[in-house]
Short mmCIF file of C-alpha atoms in Angstrom, two decimals:
data_model
loop_
_atom_site.label_atom_id
_atom_site.label_comp_id
_atom_site.label_asym_id
_atom_site.label_seq_id
_atom_site.Cartn_x
_atom_site.Cartn_y
_atom_site.Cartn_z
CA MET A 489 -55.11 107.35 -14.43
CA SER A 490 -57.96 108.09 -16.98
CA THR A 491 -61.64 108.12 -16.00
CA HIS A 492 -61.97 105.18 -18.77
CA GLY A 493 -58.69 102.89 -17.30
CA SER A 494 -60.44 103.14 -14.09
CA TYR A 495 -63.82 102.51 -15.74
CA SER A 496 -62.30 99.45 -16.69
CA MET A 497 -61.25 98.06 -13.19
CA ARG A 498 -64.47 98.84 -11.68
CA SER A 499 -65.92 96.47 -14.71
CA LYS A 500 -63.42 93.72 -14.55
CA ALA A 501 -64.02 93.83 -10.64
CA SER A 502 -67.72 93.49 -11.19
CA PHE A 503 -67.58 90.91 -13.02
CA GLU A 504 -65.04 88.54 -10.98
CA ASN A 505 -67.42 89.25 -8.20
CA GLU A 506 -70.67 87.72 -10.24
CA THR A 507 -68.42 85.03 -11.52
CA LYS A 508 -67.79 84.22 -7.74
CA ALA A 509 -71.20 84.77 -6.94
CA THR A 510 -72.97 82.32 -9.37
CA GLY A 511 -73.46 79.42 -6.99
CA LYS A 512 -75.16 81.32 -4.80
CA GLU A 513 -77.89 83.28 -6.93
CA SER A 514 -80.04 82.94 -9.86
CA GLY A 515 -78.98 82.88 -13.84
CA GLY A 516 -81.43 86.25 -13.65
CA GLY A 517 -79.68 88.28 -10.63
CA SER A 518 -76.16 87.53 -12.64
CA GLY A 519 -77.97 88.19 -15.42
CA GLY A 520 -79.22 91.85 -14.35
CA LYS A 521 -76.13 92.99 -12.62
CA SER A 522 -73.83 92.11 -15.88
CA GLY A 523 -77.03 94.16 -17.90
CA LYS A 524 -76.39 97.07 -15.23
CA VAL A 525 -72.26 96.42 -16.74
CA MET A 526 -73.19 97.01 -20.18
CA SER A 527 -75.41 100.05 -19.35
CA SER A 528 -72.86 101.69 -17.70
CA ASN A 529 -69.48 101.29 -20.74
CA SER A 530 -72.38 101.97 -23.29
CA LYS A 531 -73.04 105.12 -21.46
CA GLU A 532 -68.98 106.12 -21.35
CA ASN A 533 -68.54 104.69 -24.99
CA LEU A 534 -71.56 107.53 -25.70
CA PHE A 535 -69.70 110.49 -23.91
CA ILE A 536 -66.40 109.63 -25.29
CA CYS A 537 -67.67 109.68 -28.68
CA PHE A 538 -69.21 113.09 -27.69
CA LEU A 539 -66.19 114.15 -26.72
CA VAL A 540 -63.92 113.30 -29.92
CA THR A 541 -66.90 114.29 -31.92
CA LEU A 542 -66.62 118.08 -30.04
CA TRP A 543 -62.88 117.39 -30.17
CA TYR A 544 -62.45 117.13 -33.83
CA SER A 545 -65.83 120.53 -34.77
CA SER A 546 -63.28 122.81 -32.37
CA ASN A 547 -60.03 121.84 -33.67
CA ILE A 548 -61.30 121.92 -37.39
CA GLY A 549 -63.49 125.20 -36.77
CA VAL A 550 -60.66 126.75 -34.96
CA ILE A 551 -58.60 126.36 -38.60
CA LEU A 552 -61.52 126.99 -41.10
CA LEU A 553 -62.84 130.46 -39.23
CA ASN A 554 -58.92 131.27 -38.77
CA LYS A 555 -58.46 130.82 -43.10
CA TYR A 556 -62.08 132.58 -43.68
CA LEU A 557 -61.57 135.62 -41.44
CA LEU A 558 -57.63 136.29 -42.43
CA SER A 559 -57.76 135.12 -45.89
CA ASN A 560 -61.56 135.87 -47.05
CA TYR A 561 -62.64 138.33 -45.02
CA GLY A 562 -60.09 141.42 -44.40
CA PHE A 563 -58.96 141.00 -41.43
CA LYS A 564 -55.71 140.60 -41.86
CA PHE A 565 -54.52 140.88 -37.89
CA PRO A 566 -53.00 137.79 -36.77
CA ILE A 567 -51.53 138.73 -34.24
CA PHE A 568 -53.86 140.76 -33.20
CA LEU A 569 -56.66 137.55 -33.56
CA THR A 570 -54.05 135.18 -31.71
CA MET A 571 -54.59 138.19 -28.67
CA CYS A 572 -57.98 137.55 -28.53
CA HIS A 573 -57.89 133.60 -28.86
CA MET A 574 -55.59 133.83 -25.48
CA SER A 575 -58.19 136.32 -24.62
CA ALA A 576 -60.73 133.98 -24.85
CA CYS A 577 -58.48 130.83 -23.22
CA ALA A 578 -57.90 133.29 -19.99
CA VAL A 579 -61.30 134.21 -18.71
CA LEU A 580 -63.01 130.90 -20.04
CA SER A 581 -59.95 128.54 -17.88
CA TYR A 582 -60.47 130.70 -14.62
CA VAL A 583 -64.26 130.39 -14.97
CA SER A 584 -64.18 126.21 -15.91
CA ILE A 585 -61.36 125.82 -12.88
CA VAL A 586 -62.08 128.58 -10.42
CA PHE A 587 -66.05 128.60 -10.73
CA PHE A 588 -66.66 125.36 -12.38
CA LYS A 589 -63.89 122.55 -10.66
CA MET A 590 -63.24 121.00 -13.98
CA VAL A 591 -60.24 120.19 -12.95
CA PRO A 592 -58.52 121.36 -9.20
CA GLN A 593 -56.80 124.79 -9.50
CA GLN A 594 -52.73 123.80 -9.27
CA THR A 595 -50.73 127.47 -7.90
CA ILE A 596 -47.55 128.74 -8.91
CA LYS A 597 -45.32 127.67 -6.12
CA SER A 598 -42.23 130.13 -6.91
CA ARG A 599 -40.97 132.95 -9.37
CA SER A 600 -38.61 129.86 -10.65
CA GLN A 601 -41.84 127.83 -11.85
CA PHE A 602 -43.49 131.78 -13.07
CA MET A 603 -40.20 131.83 -15.25
CA LYS A 604 -40.74 128.53 -16.95
CA ILE A 605 -44.26 129.14 -17.33
CA ALA A 606 -43.60 132.40 -18.94
CA THR A 607 -41.09 130.93 -20.90
CA LEU A 608 -43.60 128.01 -22.17
CA SER A 609 -46.43 131.31 -23.35
CA LEU A 610 -43.80 132.99 -25.51
CA VAL A 611 -42.88 130.09 -27.31
CA PHE A 612 -46.49 128.87 -27.23
CA CYS A 613 -47.40 132.33 -28.75
CA ALA A 614 -44.97 133.03 -31.89
CA SER A 615 -46.55 128.97 -32.63
CA VAL A 616 -49.98 130.18 -33.18
CA VAL A 617 -49.40 133.89 -34.70
CA GLY A 618 -47.14 131.85 -37.21
CA GLY A 619 -49.67 129.81 -38.17
CA ASN A 620 -52.26 132.04 -38.04
CA ILE A 621 -50.09 134.73 -40.40
CA SER A 622 -49.08 131.08 -42.80
CA LEU A 623 -53.25 130.80 -42.89
CA ARG A 624 -52.85 133.95 -44.90
CA TYR A 625 -50.95 133.12 -47.74
CA LEU A 626 -51.70 129.38 -47.91
CA ALA A 627 -54.42 126.60 -48.08
CA VAL A 628 -55.25 124.38 -45.38
CA SER A 629 -54.68 121.65 -46.33
CA PHE A 630 -51.19 122.37 -47.30
CA ASN A 631 -50.89 123.76 -43.71
CA GLN A 632 -52.38 120.82 -41.94
CA ALA A 633 -49.63 118.56 -44.46
CA VAL A 634 -47.08 120.60 -42.81
CA GLY A 635 -47.99 120.92 -39.43
CA ALA A 636 -48.01 117.23 -39.94
CA THR A 637 -44.46 117.03 -39.07
CA THR A 638 -44.52 117.85 -35.50
CA PRO A 639 -43.19 114.38 -34.33
CA PHE A 640 -39.74 115.16 -36.87
CA PHE A 641 -38.53 118.00 -35.65
CA THR A 642 -40.14 116.84 -31.86
CA ALA A 643 -37.64 114.30 -32.39
CA VAL A 644 -35.02 117.38 -33.39
CA PHE A 645 -35.16 118.99 -29.97
CA ALA A 646 -35.67 115.82 -27.52
CA TYR A 647 -32.02 114.52 -28.97
CA LEU A 648 -30.62 118.04 -28.74
CA ALA A 649 -31.74 118.69 -25.59
CA THR A 650 -31.77 115.47 -23.85
CA LEU A 651 -28.94 114.14 -26.22
CA LYS A 652 -31.73 110.76 -25.99
CA ARG A 653 -31.39 108.48 -29.00
CA GLU A 654 -34.25 106.79 -30.09
CA ALA A 655 -33.89 103.13 -31.60
CA TRP A 656 -32.97 103.69 -35.47
CA VAL A 657 -36.00 102.21 -37.05
CA THR A 658 -37.63 105.12 -35.14
CA TYR A 659 -36.09 107.45 -36.65
CA GLY A 660 -36.00 105.42 -39.72
CA ALA A 661 -39.96 106.38 -40.33
CA LEU A 662 -39.30 109.92 -39.76
CA VAL A 663 -38.18 110.58 -43.78
CA PRO A 664 -40.94 110.05 -45.26
CA VAL A 665 -42.66 112.32 -42.59
CA VAL A 666 -40.20 115.13 -44.61
CA ALA A 667 -40.10 113.63 -47.72
CA GLY A 668 -43.59 113.54 -47.72
CA VAL A 669 -43.94 117.55 -47.02
CA VAL A 670 -41.09 118.17 -49.63
CA ILE A 671 -43.61 116.11 -52.42
CA ALA A 672 -46.56 118.07 -51.06
CA SER A 673 -44.27 121.21 -51.62
CA GLY A 674 -43.77 120.36 -55.06
CA GLY A 675 -46.97 119.72 -56.05
CA GLU A 676 -49.18 122.57 -54.40
CA PRO A 677 -50.19 124.72 -56.83
CA GLY A 678 -50.71 127.61 -54.12
CA PHE A 679 -46.62 127.75 -52.83
CA HIS A 680 -46.24 130.72 -51.32
CA LEU A 681 -42.74 130.74 -49.62
CA PHE A 682 -42.77 133.06 -46.75
CA GLY A 683 -46.11 131.31 -45.70
CA PHE A 684 -44.43 127.72 -45.90
CA ILE A 685 -41.73 129.35 -43.51
CA MET A 686 -43.93 130.94 -41.03
CA CYS A 687 -46.09 127.60 -41.04
CA LEU A 688 -42.49 125.48 -40.81
CA SER A 689 -42.02 127.81 -38.16
CA ALA A 690 -44.89 127.38 -36.34
CA THR A 691 -44.74 123.75 -36.20
CA ALA A 692 -40.96 123.49 -34.48
CA ALA A 693 -42.12 126.00 -32.21
CA ARG A 694 -44.51 123.70 -31.25
CA ALA A 695 -42.76 121.04 -31.35
CA PHE A 696 -40.17 122.93 -29.36
CA LYS A 697 -42.85 123.93 -26.47
CA SER A 698 -43.48 119.92 -25.78
CA VAL A 699 -40.33 119.28 -25.25
CA LEU A 700 -39.49 122.13 -23.04
CA GLN A 701 -42.11 121.49 -21.29
CA GLY A 702 -41.40 118.14 -20.39
CA ILE A 703 -37.78 119.52 -19.10
CA LEU A 704 -38.55 122.86 -16.90
CA LEU A 705 -41.91 120.95 -15.32
CA SER A 706 -39.94 117.98 -14.95
CA SER A 707 -40.23 117.60 -11.27
CA GLU A 708 -42.97 116.62 -9.17
CA GLY A 709 -43.82 119.85 -7.03
CA GLU A 710 -43.62 122.24 -10.38
CA LYS A 711 -45.85 119.75 -13.37
CA LEU A 712 -49.13 121.60 -14.11
CA ASN A 713 -51.61 119.88 -15.63
CA SER A 714 -52.58 120.90 -19.38
CA MET A 715 -56.26 123.10 -18.63
CA ASN A 716 -54.51 125.08 -15.35
CA LEU A 717 -50.88 125.34 -17.57
CA LEU A 718 -53.29 127.07 -20.21
CA LEU A 719 -54.97 129.35 -17.55
CA TYR A 720 -51.63 130.41 -16.53
CA MET A 721 -50.28 130.83 -20.01
CA SER A 722 -52.61 132.76 -21.34
CA PRO A 723 -52.81 136.52 -18.99
CA ILE A 724 -49.06 136.28 -20.10
CA ALA A 725 -49.82 135.63 -24.11
CA VAL A 726 -52.68 138.86 -23.81
CA LEU A 727 -49.22 140.59 -22.42
CA VAL A 728 -47.21 140.18 -25.06
CA LEU A 729 -49.52 140.29 -27.41
CA LEU A 730 -51.19 143.22 -27.12
CA PRO A 731 -48.39 146.10 -27.73
CA ALA A 732 -46.91 143.36 -30.05
CA ALA A 733 -50.59 143.65 -32.38
CA LEU A 734 -50.44 147.41 -31.47
CA ILE A 735 -46.97 147.97 -33.08
CA MET A 736 -46.62 145.59 -35.82
CA GLU A 737 -50.47 146.05 -37.21
CA PRO A 738 -50.41 149.46 -36.18
CA ASN A 739 -54.24 149.90 -37.66
CA VAL A 740 -56.39 146.74 -36.84
CA ILE A 741 -58.18 149.09 -34.15
CA ASP A 742 -59.63 151.22 -36.63
CA VAL A 743 -60.00 148.09 -39.81
CA THR A 744 -61.42 146.20 -36.88
CA ILE A 745 -64.42 148.64 -36.29
CA THR A 746 -64.88 149.79 -39.60
CA LEU A 747 -65.40 145.25 -40.71
CA GLY A 748 -67.70 145.35 -37.37
CA LYS A 749 -70.00 148.41 -39.38
CA ASP A 750 -70.12 146.92 -42.78
CA HIS A 751 -70.34 143.20 -41.49
CA LYS A 752 -72.77 142.84 -38.98
CA PHE A 753 -71.66 139.25 -38.19
CA MET A 754 -67.77 140.40 -37.78
CA TRP A 755 -68.31 140.62 -33.75
CA LEU A 756 -69.97 137.24 -33.67
CA LEU A 757 -67.51 135.70 -35.84
CA LEU A 758 -64.71 136.73 -33.86
CA LEU A 759 -66.14 136.06 -30.29
CA LEU A 760 -67.41 132.22 -32.01
CA ASN A 761 -63.80 131.90 -32.93
CA SER A 762 -62.25 132.79 -29.63
CA ILE A 763 -64.13 130.67 -27.99
CA THR A 764 -63.85 127.78 -30.04
CA ALA A 765 -59.73 128.52 -29.47
CA TYR A 766 -60.60 127.67 -25.68
CA SER A 767 -62.97 124.94 -26.52
CA ALA A 768 -60.17 123.14 -28.79
CA ASN A 769 -57.94 123.32 -25.63
CA LEU A 770 -60.69 121.93 -23.42
CA THR A 771 -61.77 119.12 -25.35
CA ASN A 772 -58.06 117.97 -26.18
CA PHE A 773 -57.47 117.95 -22.65
CA LEU A 774 -61.21 115.32 -21.91
CA VAL A 775 -60.48 113.43 -25.05
CA THR A 776 -56.37 112.65 -23.51
CA LYS A 777 -58.31 111.94 -19.89
CA HIS A 778 -60.68 109.42 -21.19
CA THR A 779 -58.63 107.26 -23.80
CA SER A 780 -55.51 106.02 -24.39
CA ALA A 781 -52.48 107.88 -25.75
CA LEU A 782 -52.46 105.18 -28.70
CA THR A 783 -56.18 105.73 -29.27
CA LEU A 784 -55.47 109.31 -29.20
CA GLN A 785 -52.45 109.66 -32.00
CA VAL A 786 -55.14 107.59 -34.34
CA LEU A 787 -57.86 110.20 -33.65
CA GLY A 788 -54.84 112.99 -34.07
CA ASN A 789 -53.78 111.76 -37.70
CA ALA A 790 -57.64 111.19 -38.42
CA LYS A 791 -57.78 114.94 -37.85
CA GLY A 792 -55.75 116.22 -39.77
CA ALA A 793 -57.26 114.30 -43.06
CA VAL A 794 -60.73 115.28 -42.05
CA ALA A 795 -59.45 119.06 -42.06
CA VAL A 796 -58.32 118.49 -45.42
CA VAL A 797 -61.03 117.11 -46.72
CA ILE A 798 -63.34 119.63 -45.06
CA SER A 799 -60.96 122.74 -46.16
CA ILE A 800 -60.70 121.72 -49.98
CA LEU A 801 -64.74 121.85 -50.10
CA LEU A 802 -65.29 124.75 -48.37
CA PHE A 803 -62.45 126.86 -49.90
CA ARG A 804 -62.41 125.00 -53.43
CA ASN A 805 -58.42 125.35 -53.32
CA PRO A 806 -56.90 123.94 -56.06
CA VAL A 807 -55.40 120.43 -55.17
CA THR A 808 -52.68 117.74 -56.89
CA PHE A 809 -52.36 114.14 -56.98
CA VAL A 810 -48.52 115.09 -56.66
CA GLY A 811 -49.83 116.84 -53.06
CA MET A 812 -52.33 114.81 -51.99
CA ALA A 813 -49.91 111.55 -52.32
CA GLY A 814 -47.30 113.49 -50.57
CA TYR A 815 -49.53 114.67 -47.81
CA THR A 816 -50.66 111.43 -48.15
CA ILE A 817 -46.52 109.66 -47.30
CA THR A 818 -46.27 112.69 -44.26
CA VAL A 819 -49.23 110.86 -42.23
CA MET A 820 -48.08 106.82 -43.36
CA GLY A 821 -44.97 107.86 -41.51
CA VAL A 822 -46.21 109.96 -38.58
CA VAL A 823 -48.58 106.62 -38.09
CA ALA A 824 -45.65 104.64 -38.84
CA TYR A 825 -43.21 106.93 -36.23
CA GLY A 826 -46.21 106.52 -33.38
CA GLU A 827 -45.99 102.78 -33.73
CA THR A 828 -42.08 102.27 -33.47
CA LYS A 829 -42.40 105.02 -30.56
CA ARG A 830 -44.88 102.68 -28.70
CA ARG A 831 -42.58 99.21 -29.27
CA PHE A 832 -39.42 100.55 -28.92
CA ARG A 833 -39.68 102.99 -26.17
#
């Protein structure tokens, strides 16, 4: 149960106690207790607002920094960039869990569980690398439009894996999700086929990971919260990505050192980008913990729209009415899909 949920239960109990005590206490005493509850509630709401702001800043920030480094800065090494992200996630996850005790540390209990985590890590790597590669060729606005189709791929993989059908209305809501991206693709001035394929592959891999995670780590003894899962997946990802970067991006070290000499903020940008990538994971976990699933879904949909607007303002990439209409249809489809899932589950 989330902190927000348990707090609501406590405030309700306090209110009931105060109601019972009205015959014994003066109105001033009851009002004082009520004031304390309202004060605590205000602090909780302020804390949630702060978390959501940090979540938006981290998620949108890492996308924009990735785009800037890969497209505008001359750092054309998406695999190495992903390795930097995973390195930061490995170190900062260890520090936050082991030293700061942000969440209880969960241990790997068997070789089977380790192999499942390693499998998830590989899929996770594929999704992040694919997304970063696509940013070299696509505008952030179009990248976000394609990424919004995650629910479609999740529904497809969930059905293929479990053969469990959703209500027909739920599948019907996925039609505008796909149709919107088709429309947006036709109206995208900077459409790039390879970038589109990589973005679509990354979106599918992200959906596949969530379905796979639900299957592989389904038993109570093997379930890990997202922060502990990141703690164990990140080092495995680094071990996979480092040789991949050296083989597939052979001049990465020389070019990175040269860029570091020519641009004094290069190393700072790379460090900030990597820390922001971890912050996006951490704040996602905290927002999930302190809000409801419905609130998280609404905030997630709005976050994509905010990222699109900011990217257009920053990078000045051309957009068309058809492209924006397609993206709007996709987002509306995602909202409808989430609502039907909630009602017909």
